[in-house]
CSV table of C-alpha atoms and ligand atoms in Angstrom, one decimal:
chain,number,residue,atom,x,y,z
A,1,MET,CA,0.0,0.0,0.0
A,2,ALA,CA,1.4,3.4,-1.0
A,3,SER,CA,0.5,6.5,0.9
A,4,ILE,CA,-1.1,9.6,-0.6
A,5,HIS,CA,2.1,11.5,-1.2
A,6,ILE,CA,4.7,8.7,-1.4
A,7,ALA,CA,4.4,6.1,-4.1
A,8,ALA,CA,6.4,3.4,-2.3
A,9,GLN,CA,5.1,0.1,-1.1
A,10,VAL,CA,5.6,-0.7,2.6
A,11,GLY,CA,9.0,-2.2,2.9
A,12,GLU,CA,10.5,-0.1,0.1
A,13,VAL,CA,11.4,2.7,2.6
A,14,SER,CA,14.1,2.1,5.2
A,15,GLU,CA,13.6,2.7,8.9
A,16,ARG,CA,16.5,5.1,8.5
A,17,VAL,CA,15.7,8.2,6.5
A,18,LEU,CA,17.6,11.3,5.5
A,19,LEU,CA,15.4,14.4,4.8
A,20,PRO,CA,16.7,17.1,2.5
A,21,GLY,CA,14.2,19.7,1.4
A,22,ASP,CA,15.2,19.8,-2.2
A,23,PRO,CA,14.3,16.8,-4.5
A,24,VAL,CA,17.4,17.4,-6.7
A,25,ARG,CA,19.6,17.2,-3.6
A,26,ALA,CA,17.9,13.9,-2.6
A,27,LYS,CA,18.9,12.5,-6.0
A,28,ILE,CA,22.5,13.8,-5.6
A,29,ILE,CA,22.8,12.3,-2.1
A,30,ALA,CA,21.4,8.9,-3.3
A,31,GLU,CA,23.6,8.8,-6.4
A,32,ASN,CA,26.8,10.0,-4.7
A,33,PHE,CA,26.7,8.3,-1.3
A,34,LEU,CA,24.5,5.2,-1.5
A,35,ASP,CA,24.9,1.8,-3.3
A,36,ASP,CA,22.1,-0.2,-5.0
A,37,VAL,CA,19.9,2.9,-5.3
A,38,HIS,CA,16.2,2.5,-6.2
A,39,GLN,CA,13.8,5.4,-6.6
A,40,TYR,CA,10.5,4.7,-4.9
A,41,THR,CA,8.5,7.9,-5.5
A,42,ALA,CA,8.3,10.9,-7.8
A,43,ILE,CA,4.8,12.1,-6.8
A,44,ARG,CA,4.9,15.9,-7.3
A,45,ASN,CA,8.6,15.5,-8.3
A,46,ILE,CA,9.3,15.2,-4.6
A,47,PHE,CA,11.7,12.3,-5.0
A,48,GLY,CA,12.5,9.4,-2.6
A,49,PHE,CA,15.2,6.8,-2.9
A,50,THR,CA,16.4,3.8,-1.0
A,51,GLY,CA,20.0,2.5,-1.2
A,52,LYS,CA,22.7,1.1,1.1
A,53,PHE,CA,25.4,3.0,3.1
A,54,LYS,CA,28.1,0.6,4.2
A,55,GLY,CA,25.6,-2.2,3.7
A,56,VAL,CA,22.8,-0.7,5.8
A,57,PRO,CA,19.6,0.3,4.0
A,58,VAL,CA,19.0,4.1,4.1
A,59,SER,CA,16.3,6.1,2.4
A,60,VAL,CA,16.6,9.7,1.3
A,61,GLN,CA,13.2,11.4,1.1
A,62,ALA,CA,12.8,15.0,-0.1
A,63,THR,CA,10.3,17.1,2.0
A,64,GLY,CA,9.8,20.4,0.2
A,65,MET,CA,10.1,23.6,2.2
A,66,GLY,CA,8.4,24.6,5.4
A,67,ILE,CA,6.5,23.0,8.2
A,68,PRO,CA,3.3,22.1,6.3
A,69,SER,CA,5.2,20.3,3.5
A,70,ILE,CA,7.6,18.4,5.7
A,71,SER,CA,4.7,17.5,8.1
A,72,ILE,CA,3.0,15.5,5.3
A,73,TYR,CA,6.1,13.5,4.5
A,74,LEU,CA,7.0,12.9,8.1
A,75,HIS,CA,3.5,11.6,8.9
A,76,GLU,CA,3.5,9.2,6.1
A,77,LEU,CA,7.1,8.1,6.6
A,78,ILE,CA,6.5,7.4,10.3
A,79,HIS,CA,2.9,6.1,10.4
A,80,VAL,CA,2.7,4.3,7.0
A,81,PHE,CA,6.3,3.2,6.3
A,82,GLY,CA,7.6,2.7,9.8
A,83,ALA,CA,10.5,5.2,9.8
A,84,LYS,CA,12.4,5.1,13.2
A,85,LYS,CA,15.4,7.3,12.7
A,86,LEU,CA,15.0,10.6,10.8
A,87,ILE,CA,17.7,13.1,10.1
A,88,ARG,CA,17.0,16.3,8.3
A,89,VAL,CA,19.9,17.5,6.2
A,90,GLY,CA,19.2,21.1,5.1
A,91,THR,CA,20.4,24.6,4.9
A,92,CYS,CA,19.9,27.5,7.3
A,93,GLY,CA,20.7,31.1,7.7
A,94,GLY,CA,23.3,31.9,10.4
A,95,MET,CA,22.2,34.6,12.9
A,96,ASN,CA,25.2,35.0,15.1
A,97,GLU,CA,28.6,36.5,14.7
A,98,ASP,CA,30.2,33.1,15.7
A,99,ILE,CA,28.4,31.4,12.7
A,100,HIS,CA,29.9,31.5,9.2
A,101,LEU,CA,28.9,30.4,5.8
A,102,ARG,CA,29.4,26.6,5.2
A,103,ASP,CA,29.5,25.9,9.0
A,104,VAL,CA,27.7,22.7,9.9
A,105,LEU,CA,25.2,23.2,12.7
A,106,ILE,CA,23.1,20.7,14.7
A,107,ALA,CA,19.8,21.7,16.3
A,108,GLN,CA,19.8,20.6,19.9
A,109,GLY,CA,16.6,22.6,20.2
A,110,SER,CA,14.1,24.1,17.8
A,111,SER,CA,12.2,27.3,18.8
A,112,THR,CA,9.3,28.2,16.6
A,113,ASP,CA,6.8,30.9,15.6
A,114,SER,CA,4.7,28.2,14.0
A,115,SER,CA,1.3,27.4,15.5
A,116,ILE,CA,2.0,23.6,15.6
A,117,VAL,CA,2.9,23.6,19.3
A,118,ASN,CA,-0.2,25.5,20.2
A,119,GLN,CA,-2.3,23.3,18.0
A,120,THR,CA,-0.9,20.3,19.9
A,121,PHE,CA,-1.2,21.6,23.5
A,122,GLY,CA,-4.0,24.2,23.1
A,123,GLY,CA,-1.7,27.0,24.3
A,124,ALA,CA,-1.3,25.4,27.8
A,125,ILE,CA,2.4,25.2,27.6
A,126,ASN,CA,5.4,26.3,25.5
A,127,PHE,CA,6.6,22.8,24.8
A,128,SER,CA,10.4,22.5,24.2
A,129,LEU,CA,11.2,20.9,20.9
A,130,LEU,CA,14.4,18.8,21.3
A,131,ALA,CA,16.6,16.6,19.3
A,132,ASP,CA,16.8,12.9,20.2
A,133,PHE,CA,19.6,12.8,22.7
A,134,ASN,CA,21.2,9.6,21.5
A,135,LEU,CA,21.2,10.7,17.9
A,136,LEU,CA,22.6,14.0,18.9
A,137,ARG,CA,25.3,12.4,21.0
A,138,THR,CA,26.2,10.0,18.2
A,139,ALA,CA,26.3,12.8,15.6
A,140,VAL,CA,28.7,14.9,17.8
A,141,ASN,CA,30.9,11.8,18.3
A,142,VAL,CA,30.9,11.0,14.6
A,143,ALA,CA,31.8,14.6,13.6
A,144,GLU,CA,34.7,14.5,16.1
A,145,ASN,CA,36.0,11.2,14.7
A,146,LEU,CA,35.7,12.5,11.1
A,147,ASN,CA,37.5,15.7,12.2
A,148,LEU,CA,34.6,17.8,11.0
A,149,PRO,CA,33.7,20.8,13.3
A,150,VAL,CA,30.1,21.2,14.2
A,151,LYS,CA,28.2,23.8,16.3
A,152,VAL,CA,25.3,22.6,18.5
A,153,GLY,CA,22.5,24.7,19.9
A,154,ASN,CA,19.1,26.3,19.5
A,155,VAL,CA,17.6,27.3,16.1
A,156,ILE,CA,14.6,29.3,15.2
A,157,CYS,CA,12.2,27.5,12.9
A,158,THR,CA,10.1,30.1,11.2
A,159,ASP,CA,7.0,30.0,8.9
A,160,LEU,CA,8.1,33.1,6.8
A,161,PHE,CA,11.3,33.1,4.7
A,162,TYR,CA,10.4,36.7,3.7
A,163,ASN,CA,8.8,38.9,6.3
A,164,ASP,CA,7.9,42.6,6.2
A,165,TYR,CA,8.3,43.3,9.9
A,166,ASP,CA,11.0,46.0,10.4
A,167,ASP,CA,11.3,44.7,14.0
A,168,ILE,CA,12.1,41.2,12.8
A,169,ASN,CA,14.1,42.1,9.7
A,170,GLY,CA,16.2,44.9,11.3
A,171,THR,CA,19.9,44.9,10.5
A,172,PHE,CA,22.1,43.2,13.0
A,173,GLY,CA,24.5,45.3,15.0
A,174,ASP,CA,22.8,48.6,14.1
A,175,GLY,CA,22.1,49.4,17.8
A,176,LYS,CA,18.4,48.6,17.4
A,177,ASN,CA,16.7,46.1,19.6
A,178,THR,CA,15.5,44.0,16.7
A,179,PHE,CA,13.7,40.7,17.0
A,180,ASN,CA,16.8,39.0,15.5
A,181,ASP,CA,19.0,40.7,18.1
A,182,LYS,CA,16.8,39.3,20.8
A,183,LEU,CA,17.0,35.8,19.3
A,184,ARG,CA,20.8,36.1,19.0
A,185,ARG,CA,21.1,37.3,22.6
A,186,HIS,CA,19.2,34.2,23.7
A,187,GLY,CA,21.6,31.9,21.9
A,188,ILE,CA,19.7,31.2,18.7
A,189,LEU,CA,22.3,30.1,16.1
A,190,ALA,CA,20.4,30.1,12.9
A,191,VAL,CA,17.0,30.3,11.1
A,192,GLU,CA,15.4,27.5,9.1
A,193,MET,CA,11.9,26.3,8.4
A,194,GLU,CA,11.3,22.5,9.1
A,195,SER,CA,13.0,21.3,12.3
A,196,ALA,CA,10.1,22.1,14.7
A,197,ALA,CA,7.8,19.8,12.8
A,198,LEU,CA,10.4,17.0,12.8
A,199,TYR,CA,11.0,17.2,16.6
A,200,LEU,CA,7.3,17.5,17.4
A,201,GLN,CA,6.2,14.5,15.3
A,202,ALA,CA,9.1,12.4,16.3
A,203,VAL,CA,8.7,12.8,20.1
A,204,ALA,CA,4.9,12.1,19.8
A,205,ALA,CA,5.6,8.9,17.8
A,206,LYS,CA,8.5,7.8,20.0
A,207,VAL,CA,11.0,7.8,17.1
A,208,GLN,CA,14.4,9.4,16.9
A,209,ALA,CA,15.0,12.7,15.1
A,210,LEU,CA,17.8,15.1,14.5
A,211,ALA,CA,18.3,18.2,12.3
A,212,ILE,CA,21.7,19.0,10.8
A,213,PHE,CA,22.3,22.1,8.6
A,214,THR,CA,24.9,23.7,6.4
A,215,VAL,CA,24.9,27.5,6.7
A,216,SER,CA,23.9,28.8,3.3
A,217,ASP,CA,23.0,32.3,4.3
A,218,ASP,CA,24.7,34.6,6.8
A,219,LEU,CA,22.1,37.1,8.1
A,220,TRP,CA,24.7,38.7,10.4
A,221,ARG,CA,27.1,39.6,7.6
A,222,ASN,CA,24.6,39.6,4.8
A,223,GLU,CA,26.4,37.0,2.8
A,224,ARG,CA,25.2,34.0,0.8
A,225,CYS,CA,26.9,30.8,-0.6
A,226,THR,CA,27.2,30.2,-4.3
A,227,ALA,CA,25.7,27.1,-5.6
A,228,SER,CA,29.0,25.3,-5.8
A,229,GLU,CA,30.1,26.4,-2.3
A,230,ARG,CA,26.8,25.0,-1.0
A,231,GLU,CA,27.5,21.6,-2.7
A,232,ASN,CA,31.0,21.1,-1.1
A,233,SER,CA,30.1,21.9,2.4
A,234,PHE,CA,26.9,20.0,2.0
A,235,ASN,CA,29.0,16.8,1.7
A,236,ASP,CA,30.4,17.2,5.2
A,237,MET,CA,26.9,17.3,6.6
A,238,ILE,CA,25.9,14.2,4.6
A,239,LYS,CA,28.9,12.2,5.8
A,240,ILE,CA,28.0,13.0,9.5
A,241,ALA,CA,24.3,12.2,8.9
A,242,LEU,CA,25.0,8.9,7.2
A,243,GLU,CA,27.6,7.7,9.7
A,244,THR,CA,25.1,8.7,12.5
A,245,ILE,CA,22.0,7.1,11.0
A,246,ILE,CA,23.6,3.6,10.5
A,247,LYS,CA,24.8,3.4,14.2
B,301,LIG,N1,15.7,31.8,6.4
B,301,LIG,C1,15.0,30.7,6.6
B,301,LIG,N2,15.4,29.5,6.2
B,301,LIG,C2,16.5,29.3,5.6
B,301,LIG,C3,17.4,30.5,5.4
B,301,LIG,C4,16.9,31.7,5.8
B,301,LIG,O1,17.6,32.8,5.6
B,301,LIG,N3,18.5,30.0,4.7
B,301,LIG,C5,18.3,28.7,4.5
B,301,LIG,N4,17.2,28.3,5.1
């Protein structure tokens, strides 16, 4: 039985799934890092592949951008196909002077302006969205063993890539108490758009989840990676994610 948005049959998707947003990147990961690759879905051109990494079956499922899109794929992966370990591999915008383009970040926590937490708890609590501790610990150990530096901390998972609010969009370091400045002062490392859904669905389903990012935009210095720069640093993140997910 396939699901509504994923054409695979049950059994075709591994319990271990990497989650890039971009379908083309899913294909690049599958082709460059996995053996015996088989594509199981192309519905909406949101591709999914299963292959082997060091002999262990691993799937790579694109999710699209933003919480509503990834939520659909997460639900079907977990509740129809039995995914147990899910690692998002995406890009983010650095928000802190200590974060630079091409750095690899791991989201220990995900703070969000999305309504999904309130929809779940009816506004009663501000639930903390956390990475799975064992996956996080494994990823940090793997990165150390591979000699690849990573930074670990809290990210902001937002619903709006473009927003018009001066208060939120204000330039860093301009002396204004902008919303970004407040986030930075509270230790937020970066902005992205999917991790909150991943951590919320995973904890409710008792499966393991982690979000790893490559910094593609620097909101602090107002810099952006070129396409080829993105590709090279992306490889470090994929190596960490794959070595982590097979453990
Ligand atoms: N904002 C939100 N999500 C992102 C960004 C950004 O600047 N860069 C990469 N993902």
